Short mmCIF file of C-alpha atoms and ligand atoms in Angstrom, two decimals:
data_model
loop_
_atom_site.label_atom_id
_atom_site.label_comp_id
_atom_site.label_asym_id
_atom_site.label_seq_id
_atom_site.Cartn_x
_atom_site.Cartn_y
_atom_site.Cartn_z
CA MET A 13 19.23 -0.45 -10.74
CA PRO A 14 16.83 -2.40 -13.02
CA LYS A 15 13.13 -2.72 -12.15
CA LEU A 16 12.06 -5.88 -10.39
CA SER A 17 10.23 -7.94 -13.01
CA LEU A 18 6.91 -9.69 -12.53
CA LEU A 19 8.66 -12.95 -13.41
CA GLU A 20 11.23 -12.49 -10.61
CA LEU A 21 8.41 -11.62 -8.26
CA ALA A 22 6.51 -14.80 -9.16
CA GLN A 23 9.66 -16.90 -8.67
CA ARG A 24 10.10 -15.54 -5.14
CA LYS A 25 7.02 -17.54 -4.09
CA LEU A 26 8.94 -20.72 -4.84
CA ARG A 27 12.51 -19.70 -4.03
CA GLY A 28 12.26 -16.86 -1.53
CA PRO A 29 13.33 -14.60 0.02
CA LYS A 30 9.95 -13.32 1.13
CA LEU A 31 8.59 -10.26 -0.65
CA THR A 32 8.54 -6.86 1.04
CA MET A 33 6.08 -4.08 0.32
CA LEU A 34 5.72 -0.69 2.06
CA THR A 35 3.55 2.29 1.31
CA ALA A 36 4.96 5.63 0.17
CA TYR A 37 3.02 8.71 -0.91
CA ASP A 38 5.72 11.17 -1.99
CA TYR A 39 9.15 11.53 -3.62
CA PRO A 40 11.45 11.58 -0.55
CA THR A 41 9.87 8.57 1.18
CA ALA A 42 9.79 6.63 -2.11
CA ARG A 43 13.57 7.20 -2.43
CA VAL A 44 14.18 5.95 1.11
CA VAL A 45 12.01 2.86 0.62
CA ASP A 46 13.44 2.06 -2.82
CA ARG A 47 17.06 2.46 -1.70
CA ALA A 48 16.41 0.17 1.28
CA GLY A 49 15.69 -2.64 -1.20
CA ILE A 50 11.95 -2.97 -0.62
CA ASP A 51 10.45 -4.92 -3.56
CA LEU A 52 7.11 -3.16 -4.02
CA ILE A 53 6.05 0.38 -3.16
CA LEU A 54 2.34 0.71 -2.61
CA VAL A 55 0.76 4.11 -3.13
CA GLY A 56 -2.11 2.95 -0.98
CA ASP A 57 -5.38 4.77 -0.56
CA SER A 58 -4.31 4.83 3.12
CA LEU A 59 -2.90 8.10 1.69
CA GLY A 60 -6.25 9.61 2.65
CA MET A 61 -5.89 8.80 6.33
CA VAL A 62 -2.15 9.10 7.00
CA CYS A 63 -1.29 12.04 4.70
CA LEU A 64 -4.45 13.93 3.83
CA GLY A 65 -6.24 13.76 7.19
CA TYR A 66 -9.45 12.17 5.88
CA PRO A 67 -11.45 10.00 8.28
CA ASP A 68 -11.31 6.98 5.95
CA THR A 69 -10.03 5.71 2.60
CA VAL A 70 -13.42 6.11 0.89
CA SER A 71 -12.87 9.87 0.52
CA VAL A 72 -9.74 9.51 -1.64
CA THR A 73 -10.15 10.58 -5.27
CA LEU A 74 -8.52 9.25 -8.42
CA ASP A 75 -6.94 12.68 -9.05
CA GLU A 76 -5.27 12.52 -5.62
CA MET A 77 -4.01 9.00 -6.31
CA VAL A 78 -2.59 10.05 -9.68
CA HIS A 79 -0.87 13.09 -8.14
CA HIS A 80 0.84 11.11 -5.35
CA THR A 81 1.65 8.11 -7.55
CA ALA A 82 3.54 10.37 -9.97
CA ALA A 83 5.67 11.74 -7.10
CA VAL A 84 6.43 8.21 -5.87
CA ALA A 85 7.29 7.00 -9.39
CA ARG A 86 9.79 9.88 -9.76
CA GLY A 87 11.55 8.68 -6.60
CA THR A 88 11.65 4.98 -7.48
CA GLU A 89 14.12 2.98 -9.58
CA ARG A 90 14.00 -0.70 -8.66
CA ALA A 91 10.78 -1.32 -6.74
CA LEU A 92 7.53 -2.01 -8.56
CA VAL A 93 5.15 0.90 -7.98
CA VAL A 94 1.65 -0.36 -7.18
CA ALA A 95 -1.12 2.27 -7.13
CA ASP A 96 -4.43 1.71 -5.37
CA LEU A 97 -7.61 2.19 -7.36
CA PRO A 98 -9.70 4.36 -5.00
CA PHE A 99 -13.32 3.73 -4.03
CA LEU A 100 -15.80 3.96 -6.91
CA SER A 101 -13.10 4.30 -9.56
CA TYR A 102 -13.60 0.64 -10.59
CA GLN A 103 -16.62 -0.96 -8.90
CA VAL A 104 -19.36 0.28 -11.26
CA CYS A 105 -18.19 -1.35 -14.49
CA ALA A 106 -15.17 -2.87 -16.22
CA GLU A 107 -14.86 0.14 -18.53
CA ASP A 108 -14.47 2.51 -15.55
CA ALA A 109 -11.93 0.10 -14.06
CA VAL A 110 -9.76 0.03 -17.21
CA ARG A 111 -9.91 3.83 -17.65
CA SER A 112 -9.03 4.49 -13.99
CA ALA A 113 -6.18 1.96 -14.03
CA GLY A 114 -4.98 3.50 -17.29
CA ARG A 115 -4.76 6.96 -15.69
CA LEU A 116 -2.65 5.58 -12.83
CA LEU A 117 -0.21 4.17 -15.42
CA LYS A 118 -0.22 6.96 -18.03
CA GLN A 119 -0.33 9.98 -15.70
CA GLY A 120 0.89 8.47 -12.43
CA ARG A 121 3.58 6.27 -14.05
CA ALA A 122 2.62 3.33 -11.79
CA ASP A 123 3.81 -0.12 -12.85
CA CYS A 124 0.61 -1.84 -11.73
CA VAL A 125 -2.61 -1.28 -9.80
CA LYS A 126 -4.31 -2.83 -6.78
CA LEU A 127 -8.02 -3.17 -6.16
CA GLU A 128 -10.12 -4.54 -3.32
CA GLY A 129 -12.55 -7.44 -3.66
CA GLY A 130 -12.73 -11.09 -4.64
CA ARG A 131 -15.39 -12.78 -6.75
CA THR A 132 -17.44 -9.59 -7.06
CA GLN A 133 -14.54 -7.73 -8.68
CA ALA A 134 -13.05 -10.58 -10.75
CA ASP A 135 -14.57 -9.20 -13.97
CA LYS A 136 -12.82 -5.84 -13.34
CA ILE A 137 -9.46 -7.55 -12.69
CA GLU A 138 -9.88 -9.55 -15.88
CA ALA A 139 -10.70 -6.44 -17.95
CA ILE A 140 -7.73 -4.45 -16.59
CA VAL A 141 -5.33 -7.36 -17.16
CA ARG A 142 -6.72 -7.78 -20.70
CA ALA A 143 -5.87 -4.11 -21.29
CA GLY A 144 -2.25 -4.96 -20.46
CA ILE A 145 -2.12 -3.61 -16.90
CA PRO A 146 -0.86 -5.89 -14.11
CA VAL A 147 -3.26 -6.13 -11.14
CA MET A 148 -2.69 -6.98 -7.49
CA GLY A 149 -5.77 -8.26 -5.64
CA HIS A 150 -6.73 -7.44 -2.03
CA ILE A 151 -9.11 -9.55 0.07
CA GLY A 152 -9.96 -10.11 3.75
CA LEU A 153 -10.47 -6.79 5.49
CA THR A 154 -11.03 -4.40 2.61
CA PRO A 155 -11.09 -0.88 4.12
CA GLN A 156 -13.15 0.65 1.25
CA THR A 157 -16.05 -1.63 2.25
CA ALA A 158 -15.28 -1.99 5.97
CA THR A 159 -18.78 -0.83 6.99
CA GLN A 160 -20.35 -3.65 5.00
CA LEU A 161 -17.89 -6.10 6.63
CA GLY A 162 -18.97 -5.05 10.12
CA GLY A 163 -16.06 -2.69 10.81
CA PHE A 164 -12.29 -3.02 11.00
CA LYS A 165 -12.09 -6.59 12.28
CA VAL A 166 -10.50 -9.93 11.45
CA GLN A 167 -12.21 -11.66 8.51
CA GLY A 168 -12.72 -15.37 7.78
CA ARG A 169 -12.93 -16.57 11.37
CA ASP A 170 -15.68 -19.19 10.91
CA ALA A 171 -15.64 -22.09 8.45
CA GLU A 172 -18.12 -20.54 6.00
CA ALA A 173 -16.34 -17.18 5.92
CA ALA A 174 -13.00 -18.95 5.50
CA ARG A 175 -14.34 -20.95 2.53
CA ALA A 176 -15.67 -17.71 1.00
CA LEU A 177 -12.27 -16.05 1.31
CA GLU A 178 -10.54 -19.06 -0.26
CA ALA A 179 -13.02 -18.86 -3.17
CA ASP A 180 -12.27 -15.13 -3.46
CA ALA A 181 -8.52 -15.82 -3.59
CA LYS A 182 -8.97 -18.38 -6.36
CA ALA A 183 -11.24 -16.02 -8.32
CA VAL A 184 -8.63 -13.23 -8.11
CA GLU A 185 -5.94 -15.66 -9.32
CA ALA A 186 -8.14 -16.97 -12.15
CA ALA A 187 -8.90 -13.40 -13.24
CA GLY A 188 -5.19 -12.90 -13.88
CA ALA A 189 -3.89 -10.97 -10.84
CA PHE A 190 -0.12 -11.31 -10.28
CA ALA A 191 -0.26 -11.14 -6.47
CA LEU A 192 -2.77 -10.94 -3.65
CA VAL A 193 -2.87 -8.91 -0.42
CA LEU A 194 -4.46 -10.74 2.52
CA GLU A 195 -5.51 -8.27 5.21
CA CYS A 196 -6.57 -9.20 8.74
CA VAL A 197 -7.24 -12.92 8.38
CA PRO A 198 -6.29 -15.70 10.81
CA SER A 199 -2.76 -16.99 10.12
CA THR A 200 -3.91 -20.59 9.49
CA LEU A 201 -6.35 -19.41 6.81
CA ALA A 202 -3.71 -17.14 5.24
CA ALA A 203 -1.30 -20.11 5.13
CA ARG A 204 -4.01 -22.28 3.50
CA ILE A 205 -4.77 -19.64 0.86
CA THR A 206 -1.02 -19.16 0.24
CA GLN A 207 -0.76 -22.90 -0.52
CA ALA A 208 -3.94 -22.93 -2.60
CA VAL A 209 -2.94 -20.23 -5.10
CA SER A 210 0.06 -20.06 -7.42
CA ILE A 211 0.47 -16.27 -7.14
CA PRO A 212 2.38 -14.69 -4.21
CA THR A 213 0.34 -13.61 -1.20
CA ILE A 214 1.37 -10.52 0.74
CA GLY A 215 0.03 -10.37 4.27
CA ILE A 216 -0.89 -7.56 6.62
CA GLY A 217 -2.26 -8.88 9.89
CA ALA A 218 -2.27 -12.33 8.28
CA GLY A 219 0.61 -14.06 10.10
CA GLY A 220 4.04 -15.15 8.97
CA ARG A 221 3.21 -17.82 6.41
CA CYS A 222 2.31 -15.53 3.49
CA ASP A 223 4.83 -15.10 0.66
CA GLY A 224 5.50 -11.51 1.73
CA GLN A 225 4.55 -8.75 4.17
CA VAL A 226 3.26 -5.21 3.77
CA LEU A 227 2.94 -2.35 6.28
CA VAL A 228 1.93 1.29 6.06
CA LEU A 229 5.17 3.32 6.25
CA HIS A 230 3.70 5.90 8.64
CA ASP A 231 2.72 3.10 11.08
CA LEU A 232 6.17 1.48 10.91
CA ALA A 233 7.92 4.83 11.37
CA GLY A 234 5.71 6.21 14.14
CA LEU A 235 4.34 9.03 12.00
CA PHE A 236 0.64 8.24 12.46
CA ASP A 237 -0.78 8.14 15.95
CA ARG A 238 -4.56 8.29 15.47
CA PHE A 239 -4.66 4.52 16.11
CA THR A 240 -2.28 1.57 15.83
CA PRO A 241 -3.64 -1.82 14.75
CA LYS A 242 -2.39 -4.95 16.58
CA PHE A 243 -0.51 -6.17 13.50
CA VAL A 244 1.71 -3.07 13.28
CA LYS A 245 5.30 -3.19 14.50
CA ARG A 246 6.70 0.28 15.10
CA TYR A 247 10.36 0.27 14.03
CA ALA A 248 11.05 3.95 14.78
CA ASP A 249 9.49 6.98 16.45
CA LEU A 250 10.01 9.59 13.75
CA GLY A 251 6.96 11.53 14.90
CA ARG A 252 8.71 12.24 18.17
CA ALA A 253 12.07 12.95 16.49
CA LEU A 254 10.35 15.44 14.18
CA ALA A 255 8.50 17.12 17.04
CA GLU A 256 11.79 17.49 18.95
CA ALA A 257 13.52 19.03 15.90
CA VAL A 258 10.68 21.51 15.34
CA GLU A 259 10.63 22.43 19.02
CA ALA A 260 14.44 22.94 19.01
CA PHE A 261 14.14 25.27 15.98
CA ARG A 262 11.43 27.34 17.66
CA GLN A 263 13.46 27.59 20.87
CA GLU A 264 16.69 28.60 19.10
CA VAL A 265 14.99 31.28 17.01
CA GLU A 266 13.28 32.70 20.08
CA ASP A 267 16.59 32.63 22.02
CA GLY A 268 18.61 34.11 19.13
CA ALA A 269 20.80 30.99 18.89
CA PHE A 270 19.76 30.37 15.25
CA PRO A 271 21.01 31.41 12.76
CA GLY A 272 24.63 31.17 13.96
CA GLU A 273 27.75 32.50 12.19
CA GLU A 274 28.04 29.30 10.17
CA HIS A 275 24.56 29.82 8.65
CA THR A 276 25.13 33.49 7.85
CA PHE A 277 26.52 35.17 4.69
CA THR A 278 29.03 37.94 5.29
CA GLY A 279 30.43 40.70 3.07
O1 KIV B 19 -3.94 1.45 1.32
C1 KIV B 19 -3.11 0.70 1.87
O2 KIV B 19 -2.14 1.15 2.51
C2 KIV B 19 -3.30 -0.73 1.74
C3 KIV B 19 -2.46 -1.63 2.61
C4 KIV B 19 -2.99 -1.63 3.98
C5 KIV B 19 -2.35 -3.00 2.05
O3 KIV B 19 -4.13 -1.16 1.00
#
């Protein structure tokens, strides 16, 4: 199955169907997501919270991102693999940003990178794109700087904040990003930004009028229960299914029911 091209991705804004993006952090889930026809696989820094047990995304290191991105890339054929640049791997200067993005491509085998921030990070986006690495932007609620934004809450609610977010979106586009994640913004503002930029927007908690949608796989599958944001739709309860399987194994070993004849070598 050939890789989805950036050109095809750009055309989907005009022609549809809407773009789909899900996170994956390892080889088996990447295979499931890729085979289901999802367009983009995000190795998000949500890795830290849903897989590594950190309290936030700030703790995630570039080494961890490289390690997990490489596993995802090995399990992916068609989807574009987007790797998150973790906190402080790009904010200090453009040179850091290019080197960090380069590691995610060279060692992690990502197809492109994502970073958080609008006008303040436009110079980093520009530098990474100039180095030949496609960049996805991410504005609205940006978890790496959630404390500065007043916590995990909807962004761009008043007129001034909405104007600022629209300016951020245009700055990300002008810097050369190929797509833009809009996280936790009112749906009318997300629709306005989607109309105002020529690159596809991918929403999470941003309503149905973006050019695509993204969710964290562990939220969608019921594998993360520390908290569930309002924008998450849970499509399965794999956490429960897994707990039942583990419990059944324990019970059968204790009862002597496993292993049975069919799982036993004779002779
Ligand atoms: O890290 C992540 O999973 C993300 C998505 C929420 C867009 O950035």
